[in-house]
CSV table of C-alpha atoms in Angstrom, one decimal:
chain,number,residue,atom,x,y,z
A,30,MET,CA,72.3,166.8,144.0
A,31,PHE,CA,69.4,166.1,141.8
A,32,ASN,CA,68.8,168.7,139.1
A,33,ALA,CA,65.1,169.1,138.2
A,34,GLY,CA,65.9,171.0,135.0
A,35,ARG,CA,68.4,168.3,133.9
A,36,PHE,CA,65.7,165.7,134.6
A,37,LEU,CA,63.1,167.6,132.6
A,38,ARG,CA,65.4,168.1,129.6
A,39,SER,CA,66.3,164.5,129.4
A,40,GLY,CA,62.8,163.8,128.7
A,41,LEU,CA,62.3,161.4,131.7
A,42,LEU,CA,59.2,163.4,132.6
A,43,LEU,CA,57.4,161.5,129.9
A,44,ALA,CA,58.0,158.3,131.9
A,45,VAL,CA,56.4,159.6,135.0
A,46,SER,CA,53.3,161.2,133.3
A,47,ILE,CA,50.1,159.3,133.4
A,48,VAL,CA,46.7,159.7,132.0
A,49,ILE,CA,44.8,161.8,134.4
A,50,SER,CA,41.2,161.6,133.3
A,51,PRO,CA,40.5,157.9,134.2
A,52,LEU,CA,42.2,158.4,137.5
A,53,SER,CA,39.6,160.8,138.6
A,54,GLN,CA,38.1,157.9,140.5
A,55,GLY,CA,40.5,158.8,143.3
A,56,ALA,CA,38.5,162.1,143.5
A,57,SER,CA,40.5,163.6,146.3
A,58,LEU,CA,43.7,163.0,144.5
A,59,ASN,CA,43.2,166.0,142.3
A,60,ASP,CA,45.5,168.8,141.0
A,61,ASP,CA,44.3,171.1,143.8
A,62,LEU,CA,45.6,168.8,146.4
A,63,LEU,CA,48.9,168.5,144.6
A,64,ARG,CA,49.2,172.3,144.6
A,65,ARG,CA,48.5,172.5,148.3
A,66,MET,CA,51.1,169.8,148.9
A,67,SER,CA,53.7,171.7,146.8
A,68,LYS,CA,53.0,174.8,148.8
A,69,ALA,CA,53.4,173.0,152.0
A,70,ALA,CA,56.8,171.7,151.1
A,71,PRO,CA,58.5,174.3,148.9
A,72,GLU,CA,62.1,172.5,149.3
A,73,LEU,CA,60.6,169.3,147.8
A,74,ASP,CA,61.5,169.1,144.2
A,75,PRO,CA,58.1,169.6,142.4
A,76,VAL,CA,59.0,166.9,139.9
A,77,VAL,CA,59.7,164.4,142.5
A,78,LEU,CA,56.4,165.4,144.4
A,79,GLU,CA,54.4,164.9,141.2
A,80,THR,CA,56.0,161.6,140.6
A,81,ALA,CA,55.1,160.3,144.0
A,82,PHE,CA,51.6,161.8,143.6
A,83,ASN,CA,51.0,160.2,140.3
A,84,ALA,CA,52.2,156.9,141.6
A,85,THR,CA,49.8,157.3,144.5
A,86,ARG,CA,46.8,158.1,142.2
A,87,CYS,CA,47.7,155.1,139.9
A,88,ALA,CA,47.8,152.9,143.0
A,89,VAL,CA,44.4,153.9,144.1
A,90,PHE,CA,43.0,153.5,140.6
A,91,SER,CA,44.5,150.0,140.5
A,92,GLY,CA,42.7,149.0,143.7
A,93,VAL,CA,45.1,149.9,146.5
A,94,GLU,CA,43.0,151.5,149.4
A,95,MET,CA,43.1,155.3,149.4
A,96,PRO,CA,45.6,156.3,151.8
A,97,GLN,CA,45.3,159.2,154.4
A,98,ARG,CA,49.1,160.1,154.3
A,99,LEU,CA,51.8,159.8,151.8
A,100,ALA,CA,55.6,159.8,152.7
A,101,VAL,CA,58.0,160.9,150.0
A,102,ILE,CA,61.8,160.2,150.3
A,103,ASP,CA,64.1,161.8,147.9
A,104,PHE,CA,67.3,159.5,147.6
A,105,SER,CA,68.6,162.0,145.0
A,106,LEU,CA,69.6,164.2,147.9
A,107,PRO,CA,72.5,163.6,150.2
A,108,SER,CA,71.8,162.1,153.6
A,109,SER,CA,72.9,165.3,155.2
A,110,ARG,CA,69.6,166.8,154.1
A,111,GLU,CA,66.1,166.4,155.4
A,112,ARG,CA,64.9,164.2,152.5
A,113,LEU,CA,61.8,162.6,154.2
A,114,TRP,CA,58.4,164.3,153.8
A,115,ILE,CA,55.1,163.1,155.2
A,116,PHE,CA,51.9,164.6,153.9
A,117,ASN,CA,48.3,164.5,155.0
A,118,LEU,CA,46.3,163.7,151.9
A,119,GLU,CA,43.0,165.1,153.2
A,120,GLN,CA,44.3,168.7,153.5
A,121,GLY,CA,47.5,168.5,151.7
A,122,GLY,CA,49.5,169.7,154.7
A,123,LEU,CA,53.0,168.7,155.8
A,124,VAL,CA,52.9,166.3,158.8
A,125,LEU,CA,56.7,166.1,159.3
A,126,ARG,CA,59.9,166.6,157.5
A,127,ASP,CA,63.2,164.9,158.8
A,128,LEU,CA,66.4,163.0,158.0
A,129,VAL,CA,66.3,159.5,156.7
A,130,ALA,CA,69.1,156.9,156.2
A,131,HIS,CA,70.0,154.7,153.2
A,132,GLY,CA,71.6,151.3,153.0
A,133,LYS,CA,75.5,151.2,153.6
A,134,ASN,CA,76.0,149.6,150.1
A,135,SER,CA,73.8,152.3,148.4
A,136,GLY,CA,76.6,154.9,148.8
A,137,ASN,CA,78.4,157.1,151.4
A,138,PHE,CA,77.1,160.6,151.5
A,139,GLU,CA,74.7,160.1,148.7
A,140,SER,CA,72.7,157.0,147.7
A,141,THR,CA,73.4,155.9,144.1
A,142,ALA,CA,72.9,152.1,144.0
A,143,PHE,CA,69.7,150.2,144.8
A,144,SER,CA,68.7,146.6,145.1
A,145,ASN,CA,65.7,144.3,145.8
A,146,VAL,CA,68.1,141.5,146.8
A,147,GLU,CA,68.2,140.1,150.3
A,148,GLY,CA,71.7,140.6,151.9
A,149,SER,CA,72.7,143.4,149.5
A,150,TYR,CA,72.6,146.1,152.3
A,151,GLN,CA,71.2,148.5,149.6
A,152,SER,CA,68.0,150.6,149.7
A,153,SER,CA,65.2,150.0,147.2
A,154,ILE,CA,63.1,152.5,145.4
A,155,GLY,CA,59.5,152.7,144.3
A,156,LEU,CA,56.1,152.6,146.0
A,157,PHE,CA,55.5,150.7,149.3
A,158,ARG,CA,52.7,150.3,151.8
A,159,GLY,CA,53.2,150.9,155.5
A,160,SER,CA,51.8,147.8,157.2
A,161,GLU,CA,51.8,146.8,160.8
A,162,SER,CA,53.8,148.4,163.7
A,163,TYR,CA,55.7,146.2,166.0
A,164,TYR,CA,58.4,146.4,168.8
A,165,GLY,CA,61.7,144.6,167.9
A,166,LYS,CA,65.4,145.0,168.4
A,167,HIS,CA,65.2,148.5,167.2
A,168,GLY,CA,62.3,149.4,169.4
A,169,TYR,CA,59.0,150.8,167.8
A,170,SER,CA,59.2,149.9,164.1
A,171,LEU,CA,57.0,149.7,160.9
A,172,ARG,CA,57.0,146.9,158.4
A,173,LEU,CA,57.0,147.8,154.8
A,174,ASP,CA,55.5,145.9,151.8
A,175,GLY,CA,57.0,146.8,148.5
A,176,LEU,CA,54.3,147.1,145.7
A,177,GLU,CA,56.7,147.0,142.6
A,178,PRO,CA,57.8,143.7,141.3
A,179,GLY,CA,61.6,143.5,140.7
A,180,TYR,CA,62.2,146.8,142.4
A,181,ASN,CA,61.1,146.4,146.1
A,182,ASP,CA,58.7,143.5,146.4
A,183,GLN,CA,61.2,141.5,148.5
A,184,ALA,CA,61.2,144.3,151.2
A,185,ARG,CA,59.1,142.2,153.8
A,186,ARG,CA,61.5,139.1,153.1
A,187,ARG,CA,64.5,141.5,153.4
A,188,ALA,CA,63.1,142.9,156.6
A,189,ILE,CA,63.1,146.5,155.1
A,190,VAL,CA,61.4,148.4,157.8
A,191,ILE,CA,61.2,152.0,159.2
A,192,HIS,CA,62.9,152.1,162.6
A,193,GLY,CA,64.7,154.5,164.8
A,194,ALA,CA,68.4,154.8,164.9
A,195,ASP,CA,71.0,156.8,167.1
A,196,TYR,CA,73.1,157.5,163.8
A,197,VAL,CA,70.2,159.5,162.3
A,198,ASN,CA,70.4,162.9,163.7
A,199,GLU,CA,72.0,166.3,163.3
A,200,SER,CA,75.1,165.6,165.5
A,201,TRP,CA,76.2,163.0,163.0
A,202,VAL,CA,75.8,165.5,160.2
A,203,ASN,CA,77.9,168.1,162.1
A,204,LYS,CA,80.6,165.5,162.9
A,205,TYR,CA,80.8,163.4,159.7
A,206,GLY,CA,79.0,165.5,157.0
A,207,ARG,CA,76.5,162.8,156.7
A,208,ILE,CA,74.2,160.6,158.9
A,209,GLY,CA,74.9,156.9,159.5
A,210,ARG,CA,73.8,154.1,157.2
A,211,SER,CA,71.6,151.1,157.6
A,212,HIS,CA,71.3,147.7,156.2
A,213,GLY,CA,68.8,149.0,153.7
A,214,CYS,CA,66.1,150.4,155.9
A,215,PRO,CA,64.9,153.9,155.8
A,216,ALA,CA,65.9,154.6,159.4
A,217,VAL,CA,64.9,157.8,161.0
A,218,ASP,CA,65.8,159.8,164.2
A,219,ASN,CA,64.7,158.2,167.5
A,220,GLN,CA,63.1,161.5,168.5
A,221,VAL,CA,60.6,161.2,165.6
A,222,ILE,CA,60.2,157.4,165.2
A,223,GLU,CA,57.0,157.4,167.1
A,224,ARG,CA,55.3,160.1,165.0
A,225,VAL,CA,56.6,158.4,161.7
A,226,VAL,CA,55.3,155.0,162.5
A,227,ASP,CA,51.9,156.1,163.8
A,228,ASN,CA,51.5,158.3,160.7
A,229,LEU,CA,52.3,155.6,158.2
A,230,LYS,CA,51.1,152.3,159.7
A,231,GLY,CA,47.8,150.7,158.5
A,232,GLY,CA,48.0,151.0,154.8
A,233,GLN,CA,49.6,154.5,154.2
A,234,LEU,CA,52.0,154.8,151.2
A,235,VAL,CA,55.8,155.4,151.1
A,236,PHE,CA,57.4,156.5,147.9
A,237,LYS,CA,61.1,156.4,147.6
A,238,PHE,CA,62.5,158.3,144.5
A,239,TYR,CA,65.7,158.3,142.5
A,240,PRO,CA,66.1,159.2,138.9
A,241,ASP,CA,66.8,155.6,137.7
A,242,GLN,CA,66.0,155.6,134.1
A,243,GLU,CA,65.1,151.9,133.9
A,244,TRP,CA,62.6,152.2,136.9
A,245,LEU,CA,61.1,155.4,135.5
A,246,HIS,CA,60.4,153.9,132.3
A,247,SER,CA,59.1,150.4,133.5
A,248,SER,CA,57.4,151.1,136.8
A,249,GLU,CA,53.7,150.2,136.4
A,250,TYR,CA,52.8,153.0,138.9
A,251,LEU,CA,54.7,155.7,136.9
A,252,ASN,CA,53.2,154.6,133.5
A,253,CYS,CA,49.7,153.9,134.4
A,254,GLY,CA,48.2,152.9,131.0
A,255,GLY,CA,47.0,149.6,132.6
A,256,GLY,CA,46.3,148.4,136.1
A,257,ALA,CA,49.3,148.0,138.2
A,258,VAL,CA,49.7,144.9,140.3
A,259,ALA,CA,50.6,145.2,143.9
A,260,GLY,CA,53.4,142.9,144.8
A,261,ASN,CA,53.1,140.3,147.6
A,262,ALA,CA,56.0,139.7,150.0
A,263,GLY,CA,56.5,137.1,152.6
A,264,GLY,CA,58.7,136.6,155.6
A,265,HIS,CA,58.9,138.4,159.0
A,266,GLY,CA,62.6,138.7,159.5
A,267,GLU,CA,64.4,141.7,161.2
A,268,GLN,CA,67.5,143.3,160.2
A,269,GLY,CA,68.4,147.1,160.1
């Protein structure tokens, strides 16, 4: 399990800090909103939340349309924990918290390996945009566009989407000590898929966190000294 104190002592917090003053152009993304979000989700590690919030603020400063909602996935937690949070960025309230799967080659109970490569069956980390909803082999689903070159910008080509799955529920946790795993998609419980998709489609942001030192130090959204470039992904395939 991720230890915030160890993360702080390692000095990695420096990698996720950004210059606040020029980002005030995203006026509603202020410290008061971050405090309300933290209060609404006390079990979400505050360092993880601040990292996601700063990445969102950087994205808006860099030209990404201001989102109404932000999803935070903390892949440093085991899959038996509810590690998906969706926030309303107007009031800072919590819309939903629930289970979410990682890719089968990212790990068993916990996710420790990540990839941007098609066919890897691993999850990817970083900032994504929720794009269009659609009905496919998994039912009602949401396409994701990765915004970070080298880390997740192949998400659409890899068919990394949010979809419902019967292996994402508490009964799996009770039986196996974890939920099932996907082909790299952040799959959620079929009981909440409609709420998840409807809250994240149309340009909302999804932030997948893991304390990977290389990403923390190189991500343009976590080191916002200059304008970050949103990645463009192609392809409309569908996997799981």
